[in-house]
């Protein structure tokens, strides 16, 4: 069942088409990754869904209600972390957390202190003194302390260090275990893929792919850097292997993710001395998309 849905959503700013027919759907109990480069239209989509801005045309629904007209009702059941968190400079972090929770109708799970501890936030400081990361922590603590049915998180980890990112991921997984739904935006696929049941890829205001990551696996390549004892003269002819480059005994190449086990088995026959892999990037996905569409690349 869908908790959130847009249909042919458009938003124009003068001549700029920030959104150009966006269709996304988040189902109950699901973590949906909303992925796209900067300027793709992620925040605009989320702001329309939150009723902060009005769409030019198209539909946006949450819990079956209209995102614009029924915003007040809808907001009682959602928690939102904006992309750039602006806080009241003269209030302390703790005061702002309480205020956020109150603004959401005061539905809390009583775990505020626990999340303040987990995110290692000093709630007694005035917000004006907080770094971007600390402002994000304030918004995250307020969101996860709210008893919401849907969490809308706009690039929530962009100012957090890797340790805090881990904590954030645990929080999302816990929310998911409780059967809640999450819409999580990011411009880095690898950052969110572990968390997401499905992802939608947006580029220049249009959704170019939607599906589970395994459904998209055929679109992704893993980058391998391998050093072998014996040379592999026929590596580039193996199925699923692309862009082979060789520097002495070290080979760098891309592998279609679905051929990864066969290629690794082949390579291991030459005696692996060292192997490194890098996850497929968003750019890889786009590149494959255009190849598939018969594009220039
Ligand atoms: N208030 C605005 N006025 C004019 N253009 C805007 C405004 N907000 C966003 N845009 C433009 O809309 C596009 C999408 O922006 P945004 O939704 O913020 O992207 P993302 O969150 O994916 O980085 C960009 O080209 C951006 O410059
Ligand atoms: Mg944004």
PDB file of C-alpha atoms and ligand atoms in Angstrom:
ATOM      1  CA  UNK A   1       0.000   0.000   0.000  1.00  0.00           C
ATOM      2  CA  UNK A   2       1.301   3.453  -0.922  1.00  0.00           C
ATOM      3  CA  UNK A   3       1.847   5.949   1.897  1.00  0.00           C
ATOM      4  CA  UNK A   4       3.194   8.548  -0.502  1.00  0.00           C
ATOM      5  CA  UNK A   5       2.645   9.075  -4.183  1.00  0.00           C
ATOM      6  CA  UNK A   6       3.253  11.713  -6.825  1.00  0.00           C
ATOM      7  CA  UNK A   7       1.745  11.694 -10.291  1.00  0.00           C
ATOM      8  CA  UNK A   8       3.189  13.698 -13.145  1.00  0.00           C
ATOM      9  CA  UNK A   9       4.436  16.323 -10.727  1.00  0.00           C
ATOM     10  CA  UNK A  10       5.848  19.491 -12.276  1.00  0.00           C
ATOM     11  CA  UNK A  11       7.271  22.626 -10.746  1.00  0.00           C
ATOM     12  CA  UNK A  12       8.477  25.553 -12.820  1.00  0.00           C
ATOM     13  CA  UNK A  13      10.474  28.494 -11.532  1.00  0.00           C
ATOM     14  CA  UNK A  14      10.075  30.933 -14.390  1.00  0.00           C
ATOM     15  CA  UNK A  15      11.769  29.141 -17.253  1.00  0.00           C
ATOM     16  CA  UNK A  16      13.487  26.574 -15.049  1.00  0.00           C
ATOM     17  CA  UNK A  17      11.687  23.236 -14.988  1.00  0.00           C
ATOM     18  CA  UNK A  18      12.754  22.035 -11.554  1.00  0.00           C
ATOM     19  CA  UNK A  19      10.338  19.077 -11.818  1.00  0.00           C
ATOM     20  CA  UNK A  20       9.224  17.689 -15.133  1.00  0.00           C
ATOM     21  CA  UNK A  21       6.665  14.929 -14.560  1.00  0.00           C
ATOM     22  CA  UNK A  22       7.918  13.178 -11.419  1.00  0.00           C
ATOM     23  CA  UNK A  23       6.240   9.899 -10.420  1.00  0.00           C
ATOM     24  CA  UNK A  24       7.389   8.310  -7.205  1.00  0.00           C
ATOM     25  CA  UNK A  25       5.716   6.016  -4.739  1.00  0.00           C
ATOM     26  CA  UNK A  26       6.730   4.952  -1.242  1.00  0.00           C
ATOM     27  CA  UNK A  27       4.986   1.881   0.119  1.00  0.00           C
ATOM     28  CA  UNK A  28       4.147   1.201   3.725  1.00  0.00           C
ATOM     29  CA  UNK A  29       7.076  -0.165   5.720  1.00  0.00           C
ATOM     30  CA  UNK A  30       9.576   0.614   3.000  1.00  0.00           C
ATOM     31  CA  UNK A  31      12.739   2.697   2.874  1.00  0.00           C
ATOM     32  CA  UNK A  32      12.777   4.490  -0.479  1.00  0.00           C
ATOM     33  CA  UNK A  33      16.020   6.068  -1.677  1.00  0.00           C
ATOM     34  CA  UNK A  34      15.532   9.205  -3.730  1.00  0.00           C
ATOM     35  CA  UNK A  35      18.809   9.553  -5.557  1.00  0.00           C
ATOM     36  CA  UNK A  36      20.114  12.232  -7.886  1.00  0.00           C
ATOM     37  CA  UNK A  37      22.933  14.727  -8.372  1.00  0.00           C
ATOM     38  CA  UNK A  38      22.777  18.278  -7.017  1.00  0.00           C
ATOM     39  CA  UNK A  39      20.088  20.338  -8.710  1.00  0.00           C
ATOM     40  CA  UNK A  40      18.169  17.258  -9.903  1.00  0.00           C
ATOM     41  CA  UNK A  41      14.966  18.239  -8.093  1.00  0.00           C
ATOM     42  CA  UNK A  42      15.045  16.153  -4.894  1.00  0.00           C
ATOM     43  CA  UNK A  43      14.451  18.973  -2.409  1.00  0.00           C
ATOM     44  CA  UNK A  44      11.807  20.521  -4.646  1.00  0.00           C
ATOM     45  CA  UNK A  45       9.901  17.215  -4.743  1.00  0.00           C
ATOM     46  CA  UNK A  46      10.110  16.872  -0.963  1.00  0.00           C
ATOM     47  CA  UNK A  47       9.003  20.482  -0.404  1.00  0.00           C
ATOM     48  CA  UNK A  48       5.969  19.922  -2.612  1.00  0.00           C
ATOM     49  CA  UNK A  49       5.172  16.753  -0.684  1.00  0.00           C
ATOM     50  CA  UNK A  50       5.400  18.699   2.562  1.00  0.00           C
ATOM     51  CA  UNK A  51       3.094  21.438   1.270  1.00  0.00           C
ATOM     52  CA  UNK A  52       5.844  24.036   1.668  1.00  0.00           C
ATOM     53  CA  UNK A  53       5.638  24.960  -2.011  1.00  0.00           C
ATOM     54  CA  UNK A  54       2.804  24.475  -4.478  1.00  0.00           C
ATOM     55  CA  UNK A  55       3.326  22.338  -7.564  1.00  0.00           C
ATOM     56  CA  UNK A  56       2.760  23.870 -10.992  1.00  0.00           C
ATOM     57  CA  UNK A  57       0.751  20.790 -11.952  1.00  0.00           C
ATOM     58  CA  UNK A  58       0.351  17.123 -11.077  1.00  0.00           C
ATOM     59  CA  UNK A  59      -0.618  15.370  -7.874  1.00  0.00           C
ATOM     60  CA  UNK A  60       1.141  14.734  -4.577  1.00  0.00           C
ATOM     61  CA  UNK A  61      -0.479  12.578  -1.917  1.00  0.00           C
ATOM     62  CA  UNK A  62       0.542  11.376   1.510  1.00  0.00           C
ATOM     63  CA  UNK A  63      -1.626   8.871   3.413  1.00  0.00           C
ATOM     64  CA  UNK A  64      -4.136   9.277   0.589  1.00  0.00           C
ATOM     65  CA  UNK A  65      -4.545  12.990   1.372  1.00  0.00           C
ATOM     66  CA  UNK A  66      -3.591  15.984  -0.746  1.00  0.00           C
ATOM     67  CA  UNK A  67      -0.112  17.241   0.144  1.00  0.00           C
ATOM     68  CA  UNK A  68      -1.092  20.888  -0.329  1.00  0.00           C
ATOM     69  CA  UNK A  69      -4.683  21.073   0.972  1.00  0.00           C
ATOM     70  CA  UNK A  70      -4.380  18.597   3.815  1.00  0.00           C
ATOM     71  CA  UNK A  71      -0.884  19.567   4.925  1.00  0.00           C
ATOM     72  CA  UNK A  72      -1.892  20.285   8.531  1.00  0.00           C
ATOM     73  CA  UNK A  73      -3.463  16.845   8.992  1.00  0.00           C
ATOM     74  CA  UNK A  74      -0.613  15.072   7.219  1.00  0.00           C
ATOM     75  CA  UNK A  75       2.061  16.809   9.283  1.00  0.00           C
ATOM     76  CA  UNK A  76       0.807  15.242  12.501  1.00  0.00           C
ATOM     77  CA  UNK A  77       2.039  11.899  11.182  1.00  0.00           C
ATOM     78  CA  UNK A  78       5.338  12.800   9.526  1.00  0.00           C
ATOM     79  CA  UNK A  79       8.808  13.807  10.634  1.00  0.00           C
ATOM     80  CA  UNK A  80      10.954  15.906   8.309  1.00  0.00           C
ATOM     81  CA  UNK A  81      14.646  16.682   8.230  1.00  0.00           C
ATOM     82  CA  UNK A  82      15.334  19.461   5.705  1.00  0.00           C
ATOM     83  CA  UNK A  83      18.424  19.660   3.510  1.00  0.00           C
ATOM     84  CA  UNK A  84      19.806  22.747   5.154  1.00  0.00           C
ATOM     85  CA  UNK A  85      18.676  22.941   8.707  1.00  0.00           C
ATOM     86  CA  UNK A  86      18.051  26.491   9.885  1.00  0.00           C
ATOM     87  CA  UNK A  87      17.437  26.863  13.587  1.00  0.00           C
ATOM     88  CA  UNK A  88      16.464  29.730  15.854  1.00  0.00           C
ATOM     89  CA  UNK A  89      19.878  31.205  16.746  1.00  0.00           C
ATOM     90  CA  UNK A  90      19.003  32.245  20.294  1.00  0.00           C
ATOM     91  CA  UNK A  91      17.423  28.983  21.395  1.00  0.00           C
ATOM     92  CA  UNK A  92      19.474  26.048  22.618  1.00  0.00           C
ATOM     93  CA  UNK A  93      19.537  22.772  20.688  1.00  0.00           C
ATOM     94  CA  UNK A  94      17.438  21.161  23.412  1.00  0.00           C
ATOM     95  CA  UNK A  95      14.804  23.895  23.214  1.00  0.00           C
ATOM     96  CA  UNK A  96      14.610  23.539  19.449  1.00  0.00           C
ATOM     97  CA  UNK A  97      14.187  19.760  19.713  1.00  0.00           C
ATOM     98  CA  UNK A  98      11.264  20.280  22.105  1.00  0.00           C
ATOM     99  CA  UNK A  99       9.800  22.915  19.818  1.00  0.00           C
ATOM    100  CA  UNK A 100      10.031  20.645  16.770  1.00  0.00           C
ATOM    101  CA  UNK A 101       8.330  17.854  18.679  1.00  0.00           C
ATOM    102  CA  UNK A 102       5.569  20.239  19.841  1.00  0.00           C
ATOM    103  CA  UNK A 103       5.032  21.526  16.322  1.00  0.00           C
ATOM    104  CA  UNK A 104       4.382  17.946  15.257  1.00  0.00           C
ATOM    105  CA  UNK A 105       1.574  17.686  17.766  1.00  0.00           C
ATOM    106  CA  UNK A 106       3.746  16.381  20.587  1.00  0.00           C
ATOM    107  CA  UNK A 107       3.650  12.729  19.553  1.00  0.00           C
ATOM    108  CA  UNK A 108       6.918  11.384  20.929  1.00  0.00           C
ATOM    109  CA  UNK A 109       8.325   7.974  21.634  1.00  0.00           C
ATOM    110  CA  UNK A 110       9.979   9.236  24.832  1.00  0.00           C
ATOM    111  CA  UNK A 111      13.463   8.487  23.564  1.00  0.00           C
ATOM    112  CA  UNK A 112      14.783  12.024  23.122  1.00  0.00           C
ATOM    113  CA  UNK A 113      17.578  11.670  25.704  1.00  0.00           C
ATOM    114  CA  UNK A 114      18.673   8.391  24.165  1.00  0.00           C
ATOM    115  CA  UNK A 115      19.019   9.972  20.706  1.00  0.00           C
ATOM    116  CA  UNK A 116      20.821  13.035  22.095  1.00  0.00           C
ATOM    117  CA  UNK A 117      23.328  10.599  23.580  1.00  0.00           C
ATOM    118  CA  UNK A 118      23.606   8.469  20.468  1.00  0.00           C
ATOM    119  CA  UNK A 119      24.277  11.473  18.238  1.00  0.00           C
ATOM    120  CA  UNK A 120      26.655  12.911  20.842  1.00  0.00           C
ATOM    121  CA  UNK A 121      24.913  16.309  20.810  1.00  0.00           C
ATOM    122  CA  UNK A 122      25.342  18.979  23.478  1.00  0.00           C
ATOM    123  CA  UNK A 123      21.747  20.299  23.745  1.00  0.00           C
ATOM    124  CA  UNK A 124      22.666  23.167  26.088  1.00  0.00           C
ATOM    125  CA  UNK A 125      24.487  25.212  23.414  1.00  0.00           C
ATOM    126  CA  UNK A 126      22.773  28.039  21.550  1.00  0.00           C
ATOM    127  CA  UNK A 127      21.960  27.071  17.981  1.00  0.00           C
ATOM    128  CA  UNK A 128      23.954  29.983  16.624  1.00  0.00           C
ATOM    129  CA  UNK A 129      27.135  28.243  17.755  1.00  0.00           C
ATOM    130  CA  UNK A 130      26.352  24.940  16.033  1.00  0.00           C
ATOM    131  CA  UNK A 131      28.164  23.648  12.961  1.00  0.00           C
ATOM    132  CA  UNK A 132      26.143  22.298  10.005  1.00  0.00           C
ATOM    133  CA  UNK A 133      26.610  18.778  11.369  1.00  0.00           C
ATOM    134  CA  UNK A 134      25.283  19.768  14.791  1.00  0.00           C
ATOM    135  CA  UNK A 135      22.273  21.513  13.277  1.00  0.00           C
ATOM    136  CA  UNK A 136      21.540  18.327  11.369  1.00  0.00           C
ATOM    137  CA  UNK A 137      21.834  16.343  14.585  1.00  0.00           C
ATOM    138  CA  UNK A 138      19.232  18.600  16.221  1.00  0.00           C
ATOM    139  CA  UNK A 139      16.816  17.920  13.359  1.00  0.00           C
ATOM    140  CA  UNK A 140      17.606  14.180  13.392  1.00  0.00           C
ATOM    141  CA  UNK A 141      17.101  13.857  17.161  1.00  0.00           C
ATOM    142  CA  UNK A 142      13.755  15.655  16.866  1.00  0.00           C
ATOM    143  CA  UNK A 143      12.719  13.453  13.933  1.00  0.00           C
ATOM    144  CA  UNK A 144      13.652  10.125  15.495  1.00  0.00           C
ATOM    145  CA  UNK A 145      12.117  11.117  18.855  1.00  0.00           C
ATOM    146  CA  UNK A 146       8.814  11.784  17.095  1.00  0.00           C
ATOM    147  CA  UNK A 147       6.332   8.997  16.822  1.00  0.00           C
ATOM    148  CA  UNK A 148       5.768   9.412  13.091  1.00  0.00           C
ATOM    149  CA  UNK A 149       4.422   7.037  10.450  1.00  0.00           C
ATOM    150  CA  UNK A 150       6.558   8.505   7.680  1.00  0.00           C
ATOM    151  CA  UNK A 151      10.033  10.025   7.867  1.00  0.00           C
ATOM    152  CA  UNK A 152      11.064  12.400   5.093  1.00  0.00           C
ATOM    153  CA  UNK A 153      14.808  12.963   5.235  1.00  0.00           C
ATOM    154  CA  UNK A 154      16.523  15.294   2.752  1.00  0.00           C
ATOM    155  CA  UNK A 155      20.235  14.468   2.472  1.00  0.00           C
ATOM    156  CA  UNK A 156      20.397  14.126   6.255  1.00  0.00           C
ATOM    157  CA  UNK A 157      23.974  12.890   6.480  1.00  0.00           C
ATOM    158  CA  UNK A 158      25.740  15.426   4.272  1.00  0.00           C
ATOM    159  CA  UNK A 159      27.347  17.177   7.265  1.00  0.00           C
ATOM    160  CA  UNK A 160      27.925  14.127   9.454  1.00  0.00           C
ATOM    161  CA  UNK A 161      31.169  12.261   9.985  1.00  0.00           C
ATOM    162  CA  UNK A 162      31.314   8.516   9.169  1.00  0.00           C
ATOM    163  CA  UNK A 163      30.692   7.430  12.771  1.00  0.00           C
ATOM    164  CA  UNK A 164      27.538   9.540  12.970  1.00  0.00           C
ATOM    165  CA  UNK A 165      26.483   8.271   9.585  1.00  0.00           C
ATOM    166  CA  UNK A 166      26.566   4.765  11.052  1.00  0.00           C
ATOM    167  CA  UNK A 167      24.405   5.886  13.968  1.00  0.00           C
ATOM    168  CA  UNK A 168      22.013   7.470  11.494  1.00  0.00           C
ATOM    169  CA  UNK A 169      21.802   4.233   9.503  1.00  0.00           C
ATOM    170  CA  UNK A 170      21.006   2.286  12.680  1.00  0.00           C
ATOM    171  CA  UNK A 171      18.202   4.737  13.439  1.00  0.00           C
ATOM    172  CA  UNK A 172      16.710   4.278   9.978  1.00  0.00           C
ATOM    173  CA  UNK A 173      16.889   0.492  10.236  1.00  0.00           C
ATOM    174  CA  UNK A 174      15.194   0.606  13.626  1.00  0.00           C
ATOM    175  CA  UNK A 175      12.385   2.813  12.310  1.00  0.00           C
ATOM    176  CA  UNK A 176      11.975   0.358   9.444  1.00  0.00           C
ATOM    177  CA  UNK A 177      11.808  -2.598  11.831  1.00  0.00           C
ATOM    178  CA  UNK A 178       8.906  -0.829  13.543  1.00  0.00           C
ATOM    179  CA  UNK A 179       7.078  -0.871  10.220  1.00  0.00           C
ATOM    180  CA  UNK A 180       7.416   2.863   9.543  1.00  0.00           C
ATOM    181  CA  UNK A 181       8.109   4.260   6.074  1.00  0.00           C
ATOM    182  CA  UNK A 182      11.077   6.389   5.072  1.00  0.00           C
ATOM    183  CA  UNK A 183      11.780   8.641   2.104  1.00  0.00           C
ATOM    184  CA  UNK A 184      15.502   9.312   2.099  1.00  0.00           C
ATOM    185  CA  UNK A 185      17.203  11.539  -0.454  1.00  0.00           C
ATOM    186  CA  UNK A 186      20.881  11.495  -1.310  1.00  0.00           C
ATOM    187  CA  UNK A 187      23.271  12.344  -4.107  1.00  0.00           C
ATOM    188  CA  UNK A 188      25.464   9.346  -3.210  1.00  0.00           C
ATOM    189  CA  UNK A 189      24.054   5.962  -4.124  1.00  0.00           C
ATOM    190  CA  UNK A 190      26.472   3.889  -2.041  1.00  0.00           C
ATOM    191  CA  UNK A 191      25.581   5.899   1.065  1.00  0.00           C
ATOM    192  CA  UNK A 192      21.972   4.763   1.076  1.00  0.00           C
ATOM    193  CA  UNK A 193      21.838   1.533  -0.905  1.00  0.00           C
ATOM    194  CA  UNK A 194      22.292  -0.641   2.183  1.00  0.00           C
ATOM    195  CA  UNK A 195      19.210   0.940   3.741  1.00  0.00           C
ATOM    196  CA  UNK A 196      16.835   1.079   0.812  1.00  0.00           C
ATOM    197  CA  UNK A 197      14.264  -1.430  -0.346  1.00  0.00           C
ATOM    198  CA  UNK A 198      13.791   0.503  -3.542  1.00  0.00           C
ATOM    199  CA  UNK A 199      15.371   3.537  -5.149  1.00  0.00           C
ATOM    200  CA  UNK A 200      14.247   6.127  -7.645  1.00  0.00           C
ATOM    201  CA  UNK A 201      16.843   7.979  -9.675  1.00  0.00           C
ATOM    202  CA  UNK A 202      16.088  11.579 -10.586  1.00  0.00           C
ATOM    203  CA  UNK A 203      17.971  13.703 -13.068  1.00  0.00           C
ATOM    204  CA  UNK A 204      17.037  17.140 -14.392  1.00  0.00           C
ATOM    205  CA  UNK A 205      13.558  16.925 -12.893  1.00  0.00           C
ATOM    206  CA  UNK A 206      12.755  13.509 -14.363  1.00  0.00           C
ATOM    207  CA  UNK A 207      12.762  10.033 -12.871  1.00  0.00           C
ATOM    208  CA  UNK A 208      14.992   7.899 -15.052  1.00  0.00           C
ATOM    209  CA  UNK A 209      14.886   4.602 -13.113  1.00  0.00           C
ATOM    210  CA  UNK A 210      12.859   3.144 -10.282  1.00  0.00           C
ATOM    211  CA  UNK A 211      13.105  -0.270  -8.722  1.00  0.00           C
ATOM    212  CA  UNK A 212      14.822  -2.455  -6.175  1.00  0.00           C
ATOM    213  CA  UNK A 213      18.584  -2.369  -6.258  1.00  0.00           C
ATOM    214  CA  UNK A 214      18.674  -5.966  -7.417  1.00  0.00           C
ATOM    215  CA  UNK A 215      16.422  -5.002 -10.295  1.00  0.00           C
ATOM    216  CA  UNK A 216      18.900  -2.259 -11.142  1.00  0.00           C
ATOM    217  CA  UNK A 217      21.932  -4.433 -10.601  1.00  0.00           C
ATOM    218  CA  UNK A 218      22.114  -5.014 -14.336  1.00  0.00           C
ATOM    219  CA  UNK A 219      22.723  -1.304 -14.678  1.00  0.00           C
ATOM    220  CA  UNK A 220      25.626  -1.161 -12.296  1.00  0.00           C
ATOM    221  CA  UNK A 221      29.273  -1.998 -12.622  1.00  0.00           C
ATOM    222  CA  UNK A 222      31.795  -2.572  -9.913  1.00  0.00           C
ATOM    223  CA  UNK A 223      35.270  -1.151 -10.365  1.00  0.00           C
ATOM    224  CA  UNK A 224      38.053  -3.624  -9.565  1.00  0.00           C
ATOM    225  CA  UNK A 225      41.746  -3.099  -9.047  1.00  0.00           C
ATOM    226  CA  UNK A 226      43.573  -6.441  -9.108  1.00  0.00           C
ATOM    227  CA  UNK A 227      47.192  -7.468  -8.873  1.00  0.00           C
ATOM    228  CA  UNK A 228      47.915 -11.017 -10.060  1.00  0.00           C
ATOM    229  CA  UNK A 229      50.969 -13.293 -10.050  1.00  0.00           C
ATOM    230  CA  UNK A 230      50.529 -14.178 -13.718  1.00  0.00           C
ATOM    231  CA  UNK A 231      49.398 -11.881 -16.517  1.00  0.00           C
ATOM    232  CA  UNK A 232      45.780 -12.042 -17.763  1.00  0.00           C
ATOM    233  CA  UNK A 233      46.115 -11.348 -21.493  1.00  0.00           C
ATOM    234  CA  UNK A 234      42.508 -12.272 -22.287  1.00  0.00           C
ATOM    235  CA  UNK A 235      40.800 -10.394 -19.466  1.00  0.00           C
ATOM    236  CA  UNK A 236      39.208  -7.802 -21.729  1.00  0.00           C
ATOM    237  CA  UNK A 237      37.501 -10.551 -23.759  1.00  0.00           C
ATOM    238  CA  UNK A 238      35.663 -12.003 -20.737  1.00  0.00           C
ATOM    239  CA  UNK A 239      31.938 -11.451 -20.638  1.00  0.00           C
ATOM    240  CA  UNK A 240      30.930  -8.553 -18.380  1.00  0.00           C
ATOM    241  CA  UNK A 241      34.424  -7.014 -18.299  1.00  0.00           C
ATOM    242  CA  UNK A 242      34.906  -3.447 -19.545  1.00  0.00           C
ATOM    243  CA  UNK A 243      37.532  -0.711 -19.775  1.00  0.00           C
ATOM    244  CA  UNK A 244      40.576  -2.796 -18.890  1.00  0.00           C
ATOM    245  CA  UNK A 245      43.711  -0.842 -18.130  1.00  0.00           C
ATOM    246  CA  UNK A 246      46.990  -2.429 -17.165  1.00  0.00           C
ATOM    247  CA  UNK A 247      50.002  -1.080 -15.357  1.00  0.00           C
ATOM    248  CA  UNK A 248      52.555  -3.927 -14.991  1.00  0.00           C
ATOM    249  CA  UNK A 249      50.833  -6.565 -12.817  1.00  0.00           C
ATOM    250  CA  UNK A 250      47.983  -4.325 -11.774  1.00  0.00           C
ATOM    251  CA  UNK A 251      44.739  -4.339 -13.741  1.00  0.00           C
ATOM    252  CA  UNK A 252      41.943  -1.878 -13.329  1.00  0.00           C
ATOM    253  CA  UNK A 253      38.609  -2.640 -14.969  1.00  0.00           C
ATOM    254  CA  UNK A 254      34.834  -2.536 -14.593  1.00  0.00           C
ATOM    255  CA  UNK A 255      32.613  -5.581 -14.157  1.00  0.00           C
ATOM    256  CA  UNK A 256      28.854  -5.864 -14.660  1.00  0.00           C
ATOM    257  CA  UNK A 257      27.649  -6.619 -11.143  1.00  0.00           C
ATOM    258  CA  UNK A 258      25.724  -9.689 -12.322  1.00  0.00           C
ATOM    259  CA  UNK A 259      28.967 -11.210 -13.736  1.00  0.00           C
ATOM    260  CA  UNK A 260      31.018 -10.435 -10.653  1.00  0.00           C
ATOM    261  CA  UNK A 261      31.319 -13.986  -9.295  1.00  0.00           C
ATOM    262  CA  UNK A 262      32.324 -15.478 -12.666  1.00  0.00           C
ATOM    263  CA  UNK A 263      34.914 -12.771 -13.258  1.00  0.00           C
ATOM    264  CA  UNK A 264      36.384 -13.133  -9.766  1.00  0.00           C
ATOM    265  CA  UNK A 265      36.587 -16.919 -10.288  1.00  0.00           C
ATOM    266  CA  UNK A 266      38.429 -16.331 -13.562  1.00  0.00           C
ATOM    267  CA  UNK A 267      40.818 -13.806 -12.060  1.00  0.00           C
ATOM    268  CA  UNK A 268      41.605 -16.001  -9.078  1.00  0.00           C
ATOM    269  CA  UNK A 269      43.017 -18.588 -11.497  1.00  0.00           C
ATOM    270  CA  UNK A 270      45.926 -16.193 -12.078  1.00  0.00           C
ATOM    271  CA  UNK A 271      46.828 -15.906  -8.401  1.00  0.00           C
ATOM    272  CA  UNK A 272      45.432 -12.816  -6.745  1.00  0.00           C
ATOM    273  CA  UNK A 273      48.038 -10.830  -4.799  1.00  0.00           C
ATOM    274  CA  UNK A 274      45.798  -7.884  -4.085  1.00  0.00           C
ATOM    275  CA  UNK A 275      42.222  -6.901  -4.847  1.00  0.00           C
ATOM    276  CA  UNK A 276      40.282  -3.713  -4.251  1.00  0.00           C
ATOM    277  CA  UNK A 277      36.772  -2.863  -5.284  1.00  0.00           C
ATOM    278  CA  UNK A 278      34.788   0.336  -5.455  1.00  0.00           C
ATOM    279  CA  UNK A 279      31.002   0.458  -5.543  1.00  0.00           C
ATOM    280  CA  UNK A 280      29.231   1.616  -8.671  1.00  0.00           C
ATOM    281  CA  UNK A 281      28.700   5.332  -8.650  1.00  0.00           C
ATOM    282  CA  UNK A 282      25.678   7.312  -9.666  1.00  0.00           C
ATOM    283  CA  UNK A 283      27.613   8.350 -12.762  1.00  0.00           C
ATOM    284  CA  UNK A 284      27.981   4.664 -13.720  1.00  0.00           C
ATOM    285  CA  UNK A 285      24.230   4.287 -13.490  1.00  0.00           C
ATOM    286  CA  UNK A 286      23.637   7.326 -15.664  1.00  0.00           C
ATOM    287  CA  UNK A 287      26.239   6.193 -18.159  1.00  0.00           C
ATOM    288  CA  UNK A 288      24.589   2.813 -18.532  1.00  0.00           C
ATOM    289  CA  UNK A 289      21.216   4.466 -18.803  1.00  0.00           C
ATOM    290  CA  UNK A 290      22.341   6.465 -21.803  1.00  0.00           C
ATOM    291  CA  UNK A 291      24.054   3.501 -23.421  1.00  0.00           C
ATOM    292  CA  UNK A 292      20.828   1.560 -23.014  1.00  0.00           C
ATOM    293  CA  UNK A 293      18.831   4.406 -24.503  1.00  0.00           C
ATOM    294  CA  UNK A 294      21.134   4.468 -27.504  1.00  0.00           C
ATOM    295  CA  UNK A 295      22.701   7.734 -26.385  1.00  0.00           C
ATOM    296  CA  UNK A 296      26.026   9.208 -27.403  1.00  0.00           C
ATOM    297  CA  UNK A 297      28.122   7.587 -24.720  1.00  0.00           C
TER     298      UNK A 297
HETATM  299  N1  LIG B   1      13.328  28.867  -5.210  1.00  0.00           N
HETATM  300  C1  LIG B   1      13.876  28.552  -6.397  1.00  0.00           C
HETATM  301  N2  LIG B   1      13.905  29.449  -7.395  1.00  0.00           N
HETATM  302  C2  LIG B   1      14.456  29.149  -8.596  1.00  0.00           C
HETATM  303  N3  LIG B   1      14.999  27.951  -8.898  1.00  0.00           N
HETATM  304  C3  LIG B   1      15.006  27.021  -7.937  1.00  0.00           C
HETATM  305  C4  LIG B   1      14.450  27.252  -6.640  1.00  0.00           C
HETATM  306  N4  LIG B   1      14.595  26.136  -5.892  1.00  0.00           N
HETATM  307  C5  LIG B   1      15.210  25.242  -6.696  1.00  0.00           C
HETATM  308  N5  LIG B   1      15.471  25.756  -7.909  1.00  0.00           N
HETATM  309  C6  LIG B   1      16.106  25.057  -9.038  1.00  0.00           C
HETATM  310  O1  LIG B   1      15.414  23.857  -9.248  1.00  0.00           O
HETATM  311  C7  LIG B   1      16.305  22.794  -9.571  1.00  0.00           C
HETATM  312  C8  LIG B   1      16.160  21.667  -8.577  1.00  0.00           C
HETATM  313  O2  LIG B   1      16.659  22.074  -7.308  1.00  0.00           O
HETATM  314  P1  LIG B   1      16.597  21.162  -6.012  1.00  0.00           P
HETATM  315  O3  LIG B   1      15.250  20.570  -5.899  1.00  0.00           O
HETATM  316  O4  LIG B   1      17.081  21.985  -4.863  1.00  0.00           O
HETATM  317  O5  LIG B   1      17.655  20.016  -6.362  1.00  0.00           O
HETATM  318  P2  LIG B   1      18.361  18.941  -5.395  1.00  0.00           P
HETATM  319  O6  LIG B   1      17.698  18.992  -4.066  1.00  0.00           O
HETATM  320  O7  LIG B   1      18.196  17.630  -6.099  1.00  0.00           O
HETATM  321  O8  LIG B   1      19.800  19.324  -5.316  1.00  0.00           O
HETATM  322  C9  LIG B   1      17.686  23.414  -9.623  1.00  0.00           C
HETATM  323  O9  LIG B   1      17.962  23.763 -10.954  1.00  0.00           O
HETATM  324  C10 LIG B   1      17.538  24.648  -8.753  1.00  0.00           C
HETATM  325  O10 LIG B   1      18.447  25.633  -9.152  1.00  0.00           O
HETATM  326 MG1  LIG B   2      18.496  19.316  -2.199  1.00  0.00          MG
END
